[in-house]
PDB file of C-alpha atoms in Angstrom:
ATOM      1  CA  UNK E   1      74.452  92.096 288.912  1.00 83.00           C
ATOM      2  CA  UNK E   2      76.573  94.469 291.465  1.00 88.00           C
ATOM      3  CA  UNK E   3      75.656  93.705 295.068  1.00 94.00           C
ATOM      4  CA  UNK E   4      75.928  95.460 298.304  1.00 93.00           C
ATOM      5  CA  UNK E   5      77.829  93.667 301.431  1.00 95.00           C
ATOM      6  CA  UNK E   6      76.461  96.049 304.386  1.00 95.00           C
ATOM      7  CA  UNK E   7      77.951  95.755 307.734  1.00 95.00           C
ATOM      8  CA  UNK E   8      75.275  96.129 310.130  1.00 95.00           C
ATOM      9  CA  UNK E   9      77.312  97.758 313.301  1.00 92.00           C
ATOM     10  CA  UNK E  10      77.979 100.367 311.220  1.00 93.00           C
ATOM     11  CA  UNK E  11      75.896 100.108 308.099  1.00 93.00           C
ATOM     12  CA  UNK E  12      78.900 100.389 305.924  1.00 93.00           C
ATOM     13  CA  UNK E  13      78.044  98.907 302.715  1.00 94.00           C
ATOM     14  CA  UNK E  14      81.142  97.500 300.504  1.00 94.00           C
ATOM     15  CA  UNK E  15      80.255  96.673 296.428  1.00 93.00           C
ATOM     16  CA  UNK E  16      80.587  93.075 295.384  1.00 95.00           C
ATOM     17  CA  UNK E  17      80.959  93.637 291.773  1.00 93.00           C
ATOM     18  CA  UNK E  18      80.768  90.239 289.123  1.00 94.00           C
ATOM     19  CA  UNK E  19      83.690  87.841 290.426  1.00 95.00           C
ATOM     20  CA  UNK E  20      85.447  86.780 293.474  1.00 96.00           C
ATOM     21  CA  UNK E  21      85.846  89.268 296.577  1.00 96.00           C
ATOM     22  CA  UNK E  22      88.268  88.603 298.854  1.00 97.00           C
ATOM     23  CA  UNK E  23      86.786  89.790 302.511  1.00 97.00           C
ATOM     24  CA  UNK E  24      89.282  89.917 305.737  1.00 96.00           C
ATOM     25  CA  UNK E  25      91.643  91.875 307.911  1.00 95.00           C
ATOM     26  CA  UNK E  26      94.318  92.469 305.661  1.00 94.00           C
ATOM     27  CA  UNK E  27      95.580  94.986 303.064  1.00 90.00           C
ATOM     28  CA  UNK E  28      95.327  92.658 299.856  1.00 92.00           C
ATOM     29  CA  UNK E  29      91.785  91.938 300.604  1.00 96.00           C
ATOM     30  CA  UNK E  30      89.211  93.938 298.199  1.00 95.00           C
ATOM     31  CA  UNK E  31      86.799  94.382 301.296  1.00 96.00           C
ATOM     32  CA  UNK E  32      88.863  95.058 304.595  1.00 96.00           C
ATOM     33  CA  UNK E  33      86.567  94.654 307.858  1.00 95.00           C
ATOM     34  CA  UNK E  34      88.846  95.826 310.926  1.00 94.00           C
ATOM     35  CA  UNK E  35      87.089  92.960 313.834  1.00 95.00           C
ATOM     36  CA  UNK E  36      89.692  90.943 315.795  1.00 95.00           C
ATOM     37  CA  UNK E  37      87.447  88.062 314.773  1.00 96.00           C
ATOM     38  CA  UNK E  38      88.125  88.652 311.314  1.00 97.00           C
ATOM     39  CA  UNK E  39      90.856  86.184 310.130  1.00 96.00           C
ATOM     40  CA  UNK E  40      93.363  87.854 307.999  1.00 96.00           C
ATOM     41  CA  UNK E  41      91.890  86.373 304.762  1.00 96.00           C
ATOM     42  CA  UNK E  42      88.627  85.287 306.373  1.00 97.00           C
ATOM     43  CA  UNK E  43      86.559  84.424 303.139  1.00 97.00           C
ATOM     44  CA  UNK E  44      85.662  84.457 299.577  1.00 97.00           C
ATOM     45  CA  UNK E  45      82.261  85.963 298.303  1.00 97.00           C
ATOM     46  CA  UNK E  46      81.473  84.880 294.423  1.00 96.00           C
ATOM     47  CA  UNK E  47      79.380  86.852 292.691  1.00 95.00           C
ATOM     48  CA  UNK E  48      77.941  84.548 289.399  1.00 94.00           C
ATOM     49  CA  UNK E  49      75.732  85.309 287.112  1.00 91.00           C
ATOM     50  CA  UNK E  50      73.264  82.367 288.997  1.00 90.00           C
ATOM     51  CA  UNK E  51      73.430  84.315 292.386  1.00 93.00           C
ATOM     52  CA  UNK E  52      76.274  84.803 295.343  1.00 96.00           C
ATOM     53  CA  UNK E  53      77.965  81.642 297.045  1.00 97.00           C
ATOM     54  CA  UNK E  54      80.440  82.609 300.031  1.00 97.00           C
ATOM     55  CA  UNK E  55      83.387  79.963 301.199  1.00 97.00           C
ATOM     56  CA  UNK E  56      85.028  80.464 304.234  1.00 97.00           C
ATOM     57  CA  UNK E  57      88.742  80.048 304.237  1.00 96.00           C
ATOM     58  CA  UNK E  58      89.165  77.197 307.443  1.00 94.00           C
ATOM     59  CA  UNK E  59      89.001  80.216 309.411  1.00 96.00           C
ATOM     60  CA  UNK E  60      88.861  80.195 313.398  1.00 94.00           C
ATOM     61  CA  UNK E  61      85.847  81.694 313.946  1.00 95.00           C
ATOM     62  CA  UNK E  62      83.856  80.716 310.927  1.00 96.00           C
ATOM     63  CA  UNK E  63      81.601  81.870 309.153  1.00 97.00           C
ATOM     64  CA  UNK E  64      78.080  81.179 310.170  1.00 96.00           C
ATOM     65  CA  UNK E  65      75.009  81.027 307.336  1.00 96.00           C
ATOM     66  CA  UNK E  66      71.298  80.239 308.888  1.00 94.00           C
ATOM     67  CA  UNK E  67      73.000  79.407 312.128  1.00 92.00           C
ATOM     68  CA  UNK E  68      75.611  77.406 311.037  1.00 94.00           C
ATOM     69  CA  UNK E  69      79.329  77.297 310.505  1.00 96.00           C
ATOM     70  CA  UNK E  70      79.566  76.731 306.758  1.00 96.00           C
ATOM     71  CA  UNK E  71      82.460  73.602 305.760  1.00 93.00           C
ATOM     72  CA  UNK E  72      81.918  74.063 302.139  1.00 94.00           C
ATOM     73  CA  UNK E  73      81.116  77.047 299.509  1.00 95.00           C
ATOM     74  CA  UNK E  74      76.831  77.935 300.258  1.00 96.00           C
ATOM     75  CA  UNK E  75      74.660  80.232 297.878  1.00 96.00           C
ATOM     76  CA  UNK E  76      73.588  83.557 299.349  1.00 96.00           C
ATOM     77  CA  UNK E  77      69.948  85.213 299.233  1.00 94.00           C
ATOM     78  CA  UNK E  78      69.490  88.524 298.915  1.00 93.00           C
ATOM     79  CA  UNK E  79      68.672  90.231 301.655  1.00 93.00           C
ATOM     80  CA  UNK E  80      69.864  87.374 304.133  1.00 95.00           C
ATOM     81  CA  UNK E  81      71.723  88.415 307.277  1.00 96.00           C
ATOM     82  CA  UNK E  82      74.976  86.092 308.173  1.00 97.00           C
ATOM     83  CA  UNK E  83      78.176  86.039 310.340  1.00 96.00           C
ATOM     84  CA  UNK E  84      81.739  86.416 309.251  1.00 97.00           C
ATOM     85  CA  UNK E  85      83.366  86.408 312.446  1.00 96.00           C
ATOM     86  CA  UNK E  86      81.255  87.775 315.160  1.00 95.00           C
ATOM     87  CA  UNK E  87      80.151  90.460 312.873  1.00 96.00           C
ATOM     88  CA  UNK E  88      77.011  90.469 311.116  1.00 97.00           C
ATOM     89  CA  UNK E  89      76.385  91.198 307.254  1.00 97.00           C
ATOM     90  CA  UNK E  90      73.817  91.222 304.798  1.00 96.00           C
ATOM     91  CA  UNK E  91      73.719  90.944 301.591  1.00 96.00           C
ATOM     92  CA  UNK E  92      72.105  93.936 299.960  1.00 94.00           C
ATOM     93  CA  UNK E  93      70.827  94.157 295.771  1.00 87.00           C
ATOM     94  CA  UNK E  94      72.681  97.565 294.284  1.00 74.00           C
ATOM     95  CA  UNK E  95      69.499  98.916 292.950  1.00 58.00           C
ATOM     96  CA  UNK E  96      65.839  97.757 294.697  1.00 48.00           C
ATOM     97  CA  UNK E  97      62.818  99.593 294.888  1.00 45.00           C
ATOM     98  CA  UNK E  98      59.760  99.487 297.188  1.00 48.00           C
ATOM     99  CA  UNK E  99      58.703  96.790 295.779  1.00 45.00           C
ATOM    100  CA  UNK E 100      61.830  94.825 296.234  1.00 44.00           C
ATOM    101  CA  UNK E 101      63.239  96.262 299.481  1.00 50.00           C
ATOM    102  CA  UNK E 102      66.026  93.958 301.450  1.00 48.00           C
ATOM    103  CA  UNK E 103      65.043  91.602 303.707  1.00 46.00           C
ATOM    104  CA  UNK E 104      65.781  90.503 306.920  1.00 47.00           C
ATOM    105  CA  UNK E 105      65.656  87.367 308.232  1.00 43.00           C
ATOM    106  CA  UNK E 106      62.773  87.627 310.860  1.00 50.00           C
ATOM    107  CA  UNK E 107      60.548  89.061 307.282  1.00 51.00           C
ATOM    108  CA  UNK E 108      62.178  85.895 305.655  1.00 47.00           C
ATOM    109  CA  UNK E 109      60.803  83.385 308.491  1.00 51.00           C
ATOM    110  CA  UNK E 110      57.081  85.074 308.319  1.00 56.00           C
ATOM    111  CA  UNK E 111      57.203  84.791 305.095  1.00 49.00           C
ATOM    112  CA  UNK E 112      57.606  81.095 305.168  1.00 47.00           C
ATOM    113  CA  UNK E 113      55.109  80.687 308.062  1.00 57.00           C
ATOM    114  CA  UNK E 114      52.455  82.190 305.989  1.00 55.00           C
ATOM    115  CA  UNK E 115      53.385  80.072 303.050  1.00 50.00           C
ATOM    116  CA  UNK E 116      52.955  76.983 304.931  1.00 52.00           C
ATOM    117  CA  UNK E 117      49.624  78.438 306.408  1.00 61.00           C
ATOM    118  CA  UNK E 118      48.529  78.974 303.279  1.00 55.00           C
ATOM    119  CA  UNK E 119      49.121  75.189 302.038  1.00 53.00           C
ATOM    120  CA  UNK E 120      47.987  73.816 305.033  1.00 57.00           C
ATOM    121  CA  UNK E 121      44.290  76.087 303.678  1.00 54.00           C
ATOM    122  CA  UNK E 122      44.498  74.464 300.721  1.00 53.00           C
ATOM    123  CA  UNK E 123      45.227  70.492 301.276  1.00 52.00           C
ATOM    124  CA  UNK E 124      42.268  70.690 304.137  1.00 51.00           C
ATOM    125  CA  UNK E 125      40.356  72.283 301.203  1.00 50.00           C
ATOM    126  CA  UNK E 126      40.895  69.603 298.928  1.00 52.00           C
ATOM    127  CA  UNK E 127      40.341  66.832 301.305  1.00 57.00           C
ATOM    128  CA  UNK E 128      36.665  68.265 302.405  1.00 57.00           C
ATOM    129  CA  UNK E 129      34.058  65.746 301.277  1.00 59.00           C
ATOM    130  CA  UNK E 130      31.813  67.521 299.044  1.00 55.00           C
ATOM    131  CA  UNK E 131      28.149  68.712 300.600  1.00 51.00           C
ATOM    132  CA  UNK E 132      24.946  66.864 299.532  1.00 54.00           C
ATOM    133  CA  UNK E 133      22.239  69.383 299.400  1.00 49.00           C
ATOM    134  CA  UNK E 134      18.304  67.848 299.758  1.00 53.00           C
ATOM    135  CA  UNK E 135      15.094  69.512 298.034  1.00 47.00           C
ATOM    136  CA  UNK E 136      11.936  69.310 299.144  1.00 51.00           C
ATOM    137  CA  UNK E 137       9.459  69.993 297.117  1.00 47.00           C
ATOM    138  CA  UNK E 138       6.052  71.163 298.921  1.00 51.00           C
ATOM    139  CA  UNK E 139       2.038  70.244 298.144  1.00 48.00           C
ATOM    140  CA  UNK E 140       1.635  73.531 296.240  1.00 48.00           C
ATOM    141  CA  UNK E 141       4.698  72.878 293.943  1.00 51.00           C
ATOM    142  CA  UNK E 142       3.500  69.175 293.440  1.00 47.00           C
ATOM    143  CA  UNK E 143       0.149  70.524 292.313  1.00 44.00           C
ATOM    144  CA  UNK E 144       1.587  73.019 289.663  1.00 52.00           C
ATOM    145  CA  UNK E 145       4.116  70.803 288.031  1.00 50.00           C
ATOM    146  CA  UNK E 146       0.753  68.113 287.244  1.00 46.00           C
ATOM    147  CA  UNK E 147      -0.996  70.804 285.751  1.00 51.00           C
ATOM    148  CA  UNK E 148       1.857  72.352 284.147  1.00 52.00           C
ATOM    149  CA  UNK E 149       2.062  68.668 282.511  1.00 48.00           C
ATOM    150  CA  UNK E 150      -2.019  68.300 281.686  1.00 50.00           C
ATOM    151  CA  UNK E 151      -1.940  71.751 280.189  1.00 52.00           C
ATOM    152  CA  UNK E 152       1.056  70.582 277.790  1.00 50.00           C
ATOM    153  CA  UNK E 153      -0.794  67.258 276.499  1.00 46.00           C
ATOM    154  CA  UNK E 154      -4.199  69.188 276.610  1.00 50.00           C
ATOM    155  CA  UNK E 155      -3.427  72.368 275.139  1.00 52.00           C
ATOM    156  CA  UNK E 156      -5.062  74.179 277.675  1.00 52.00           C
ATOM    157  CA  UNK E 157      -3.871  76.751 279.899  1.00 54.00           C
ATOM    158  CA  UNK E 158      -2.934  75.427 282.757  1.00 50.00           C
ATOM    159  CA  UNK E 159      -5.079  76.127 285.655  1.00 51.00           C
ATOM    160  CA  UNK E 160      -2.516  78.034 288.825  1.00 53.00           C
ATOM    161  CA  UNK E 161      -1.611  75.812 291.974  1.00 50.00           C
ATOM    162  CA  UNK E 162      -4.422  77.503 294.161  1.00 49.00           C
ATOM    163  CA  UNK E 163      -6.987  76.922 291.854  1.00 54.00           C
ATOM    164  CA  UNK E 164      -5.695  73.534 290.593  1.00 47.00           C
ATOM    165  CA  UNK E 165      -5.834  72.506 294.671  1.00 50.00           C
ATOM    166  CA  UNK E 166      -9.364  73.681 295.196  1.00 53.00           C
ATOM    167  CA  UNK E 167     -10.624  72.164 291.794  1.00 49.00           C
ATOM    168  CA  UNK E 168      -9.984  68.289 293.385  1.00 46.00           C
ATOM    169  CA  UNK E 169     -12.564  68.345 296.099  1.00 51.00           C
ATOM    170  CA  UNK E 170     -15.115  70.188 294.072  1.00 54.00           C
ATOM    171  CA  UNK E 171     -14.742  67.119 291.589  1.00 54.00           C
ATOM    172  CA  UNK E 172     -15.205  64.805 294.868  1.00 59.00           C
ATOM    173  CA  UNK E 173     -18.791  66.485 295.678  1.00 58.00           C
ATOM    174  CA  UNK E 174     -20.127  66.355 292.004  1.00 65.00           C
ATOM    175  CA  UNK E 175     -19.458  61.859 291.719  1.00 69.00           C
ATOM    176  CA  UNK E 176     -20.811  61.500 295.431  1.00 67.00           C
ATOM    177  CA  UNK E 177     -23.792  63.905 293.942  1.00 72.00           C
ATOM    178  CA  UNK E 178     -24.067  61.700 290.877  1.00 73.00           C
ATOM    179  CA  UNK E 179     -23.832  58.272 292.606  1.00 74.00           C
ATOM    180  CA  UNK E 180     -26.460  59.647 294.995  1.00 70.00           C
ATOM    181  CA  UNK E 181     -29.067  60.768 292.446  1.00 73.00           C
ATOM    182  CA  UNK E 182     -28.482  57.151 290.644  1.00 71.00           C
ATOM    183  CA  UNK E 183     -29.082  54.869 293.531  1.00 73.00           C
ATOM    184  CA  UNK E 184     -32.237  57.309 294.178  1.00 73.00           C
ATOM    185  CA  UNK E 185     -33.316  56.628 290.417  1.00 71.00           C
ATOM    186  CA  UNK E 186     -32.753  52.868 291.643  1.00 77.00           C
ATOM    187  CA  UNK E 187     -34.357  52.597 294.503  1.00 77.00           C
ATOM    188  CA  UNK E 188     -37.931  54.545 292.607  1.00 73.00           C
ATOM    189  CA  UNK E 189     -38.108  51.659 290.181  1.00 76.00           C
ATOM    190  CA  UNK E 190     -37.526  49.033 292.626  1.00 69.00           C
ATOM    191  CA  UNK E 191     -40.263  50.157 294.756  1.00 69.00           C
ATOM    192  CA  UNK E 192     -42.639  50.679 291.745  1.00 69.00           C
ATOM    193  CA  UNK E 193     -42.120  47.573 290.384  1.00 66.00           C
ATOM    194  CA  UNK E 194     -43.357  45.917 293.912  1.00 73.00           C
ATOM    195  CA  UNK E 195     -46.249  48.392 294.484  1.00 69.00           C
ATOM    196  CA  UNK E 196     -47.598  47.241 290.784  1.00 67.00           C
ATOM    197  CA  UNK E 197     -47.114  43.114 291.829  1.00 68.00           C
ATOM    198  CA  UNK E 198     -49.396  44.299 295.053  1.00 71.00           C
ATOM    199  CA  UNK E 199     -52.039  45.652 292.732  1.00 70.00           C
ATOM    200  CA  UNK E 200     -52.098  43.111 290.547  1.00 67.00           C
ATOM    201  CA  UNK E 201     -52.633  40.552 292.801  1.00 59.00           C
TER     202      UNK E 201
END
């Protein structure tokens, strides 16, 4: 893949074809940046088929990637903004769309923020102790399911919750009815019984 090397004082872009690409202030150079703090043959950009590494050359001003003066050959990213010198460069795709546009490195470090955000989300997510929900089930519901039940072993239809609720103390007033009349019955027999002893006597 053919990258872009754009200068960003000038946003003069310079192709870094497949290879090595030479980049300093000299004529044998392939890319040729005029910057006093340019060393003559200031570094080495390699473009492999797994991405783009750039070496500086022990120059005296360095080459700075992420902040930091580089010691050994370091893979680029596309889009990522670095020093050669004092001047700053970033490394450009040839062909990107809107959906792949070059990136800076302020869109790089949101990006990143957002991903950890994101993770953060998720682990608390994980970690939440799962919520024990109670049911309560009222008089009227209580009521139904019995004669739901009775109706089943029965056959009969099942009488509904309001009229299942007023049924019970209707049966209430027929046994006190029942044990009343009895103990009435009682009580007659007892009493004739000791009126005929009087009139026998």
């Amino acid at each position: 893949m053919i990258y872009r090397l754009r200068n960003l004082a000038n946003n003069h872009a310079y192709a870094v074809p497949p290879g090595d690409v030479v980049v300093g202030r000299c004529g044998e150079v392939q890319i040729f940046i005029d910057h006093e703090s340019v060393s003559r043959k200031h570094a080495i950009i390699h473009n492999f088929p797994n991405g783009v590494w750039i070496e500086d050359l022990q120059t005296t001003n360095g080459t700075l990637v992420r902040g930091e003066l580089i010691k050994q050959s370091i893979q680029l990213q596309p889009g990522e903004i670095f020093q050669i010198g004092l001047v700053d460069f970033r490394l450009d795709p040839e062909i990107f769309d809107d959906a792949h546009p070059p990136l800076d490195t302020d869109d790089a470090e949101d990006s990143i923020e957002k991903l950890k955000r994101k993770t953060k989300t998720n682990n608390v997510l994980a970690n939440r102790e799962p919520v024990k929900i109670e049911y309560k089930v009222n008089e009227t519901q209580s009521v139904s399911k019995i004669s739901s039940i009775g109706s089943t072993l029965t056959g009969k239809k099942a009488a509904s919750p309001v009229e299942a609720k007023k049924s019970l103390p209707t049966g209430r007033k027929s046994l006190g009815r029942t044990l009343f009349f009895v103990g009435g019955v009682i009580l007659g027999l007892v009493a004739g019984v000791l009126l005929a002893k009087l009139l026998i006597h």
